[in-house]
Amino acid sequence: MALHTFISKQQVQFFDCDPMCVVWHGNYLKFLEIARFELLKAIGCSYEDLHNLGVFLPIVEERTKYLRSLRLSDCFEVHAHLEEFMNRLVFSYEIKVGDEVYVKAKTVQVAIDKNSGEMHFFLPEKLRNMISARLNVTEEL
């Protein structure tokens, strides 16, 4: 269940494509990153805020299912859904052209203390509280 959804409008650029003008598979991760960044920014939780909390949030898991290929100049939407934010950040995504789903994906991020390099078992309380307050939701442990 999505706690918050953000729709990122993007367009395939020449540098995203292979010689056949089809998006190279690795560039879909970039499209997801743009949408995730925009979602966090929209709820008032920028990467600068995360940095100031003293944590890094590396992606530790990523799954992508390619259903159709985007091509040069395609306009598309990335529907980014925040699904979890207590222990880790979990996002699911759909890349769509119109009503047709081209890609489904999921990413998982954990908190790493930027000084010690230790992984946290929960996201920092300040971050959880920041997200809860801005979305007006709580998530059960």
Coordinates of C-alpha atoms in Angstrom, one line a residue:
M1 CA 0.0 0.0 0.0
A2 CA 1.4 3.3 -1.0
L3 CA 1.8 6.0 1.7
H4 CA 2.5 8.7 -0.9
T5 CA 2.6 8.8 -4.6
F6 CA 4.4 11.2 -6.9
I7 CA 4.2 11.4 -10.7
S8 CA 7.4 12.5 -12.4
K9 CA 7.0 13.6 -16.0
Q10 CA 10.1 12.8 -18.1
Q11 CA 11.2 12.5 -21.7
V12 CA 13.7 10.1 -23.3
Q13 CA 16.8 11.9 -24.4
F14 CA 19.3 10.9 -27.1
F15 CA 22.0 10.0 -24.6
D16 CA 19.6 7.5 -22.9
C17 CA 19.4 5.4 -26.0
D18 CA 21.4 2.7 -27.7
P19 CA 22.2 2.9 -31.5
M20 CA 18.6 1.6 -32.3
C21 CA 17.1 4.6 -30.4
V22 CA 15.8 2.3 -27.7
V23 CA 16.5 3.2 -24.0
W24 CA 19.4 1.2 -22.7
H25 CA 18.2 -0.9 -19.7
G26 CA 20.5 0.7 -17.2
N27 CA 19.0 4.2 -17.8
Y28 CA 15.7 3.1 -16.3
L29 CA 17.4 3.2 -12.9
K30 CA 18.2 6.9 -13.6
F31 CA 14.5 7.6 -14.4
L32 CA 13.6 5.9 -11.0
E33 CA 16.2 8.0 -9.2
I34 CA 14.8 11.2 -10.7
A35 CA 11.3 10.3 -9.5
R36 CA 12.5 9.2 -6.1
F37 CA 14.4 12.5 -5.7
E38 CA 11.3 14.5 -6.7
L39 CA 9.0 12.5 -4.4
L40 CA 11.2 13.1 -1.4
K41 CA 11.6 16.8 -2.3
A42 CA 7.8 17.1 -2.7
I43 CA 7.3 15.9 0.9
G44 CA 9.9 18.3 2.2
C45 CA 12.7 15.7 2.7
S46 CA 15.5 16.7 0.4
Y47 CA 18.8 14.9 0.0
E48 CA 20.4 17.8 1.8
D49 CA 18.1 17.1 4.8
L50 CA 19.1 13.5 4.7
H51 CA 22.8 14.5 4.6
N52 CA 22.3 16.8 7.6
L53 CA 20.8 13.9 9.6
G54 CA 24.2 12.2 9.3
V55 CA 23.1 9.2 7.2
F56 CA 23.6 7.8 3.7
L57 CA 20.7 5.9 2.2
P58 CA 22.3 3.4 -0.3
I59 CA 20.1 1.2 -2.4
V60 CA 20.5 -2.4 -1.2
E61 CA 17.9 -4.0 -3.4
E62 CA 16.5 -3.2 -6.8
R63 CA 14.1 -5.2 -8.9
T64 CA 13.0 -4.2 -12.4
K65 CA 10.5 -5.9 -14.8
Y66 CA 10.7 -4.7 -18.3
L67 CA 7.4 -5.0 -20.2
R68 CA 8.0 -2.7 -23.1
S69 CA 10.9 -0.4 -24.3
L70 CA 10.9 3.3 -24.3
R71 CA 12.3 5.0 -27.4
L72 CA 13.9 8.3 -28.3
S73 CA 11.7 11.3 -27.5
D74 CA 9.0 9.3 -25.7
C75 CA 7.3 11.3 -23.1
F76 CA 6.6 9.1 -20.0
E77 CA 5.6 9.3 -16.4
V78 CA 7.2 7.5 -13.5
H79 CA 4.7 6.8 -10.8
A80 CA 6.8 6.6 -7.6
H81 CA 5.1 5.1 -4.5
L82 CA 6.6 5.4 -1.0
E83 CA 5.6 2.1 0.7
E84 CA 7.6 2.0 3.9
F85 CA 9.8 4.4 5.9
M86 CA 10.3 2.9 9.4
N87 CA 13.1 0.3 9.0
R88 CA 14.1 1.3 5.5
L89 CA 12.8 3.3 2.6
V90 CA 10.8 1.1 0.1
F91 CA 9.6 2.6 -3.2
S92 CA 7.7 0.9 -6.0
Y93 CA 7.4 2.4 -9.4
E94 CA 5.6 2.1 -12.7
I95 CA 6.9 3.8 -15.8
K96 CA 4.0 4.6 -18.1
V97 CA 3.2 6.0 -21.5
G98 CA -0.4 7.0 -21.3
D99 CA -2.2 4.1 -19.5
E100 CA 0.3 1.5 -20.6
V101 CA 2.8 0.2 -18.1
Y102 CA 6.3 -0.2 -19.7
V103 CA 8.3 -1.0 -16.5
K104 CA 7.6 -2.1 -13.0
A105 CA 10.3 -1.7 -10.3
K106 CA 11.1 -1.6 -6.6
T107 CA 14.0 -0.2 -4.6
V108 CA 15.0 -0.6 -1.0
Q109 CA 17.3 1.8 0.9
V110 CA 18.8 1.4 4.3
A111 CA 20.4 4.0 6.6
I112 CA 24.2 4.0 7.0
D113 CA 25.8 6.3 9.6
K114 CA 28.0 8.6 7.5
N115 CA 30.7 8.7 10.2
S116 CA 31.0 5.1 11.4
G117 CA 29.7 3.3 8.3
E118 CA 27.4 1.2 10.5
M119 CA 24.0 0.2 9.2
H120 CA 21.0 1.2 11.2
F121 CA 18.3 -1.4 11.8
F122 CA 15.7 1.5 11.7
L123 CA 15.7 4.8 9.9
P124 CA 16.8 7.6 12.2
E125 CA 13.9 8.8 14.4
K126 CA 14.3 12.3 13.1
L127 CA 13.8 11.1 9.6
R128 CA 10.8 8.9 10.5
N129 CA 9.2 11.8 12.3
M130 CA 9.9 14.2 9.4
I131 CA 8.2 11.9 6.9
S132 CA 5.3 11.1 9.3
A133 CA 4.6 14.7 10.0
R134 CA 4.8 15.8 6.4
L135 CA 2.6 13.0 5.2
N136 CA 0.4 13.0 8.2
V137 CA 0.7 9.2 8.6
T138 CA 2.3 6.8 10.9
E139 CA 3.6 3.3 10.2
E140 CA 3.5 0.5 12.6
L141 CA 6.7 -1.2 13.6

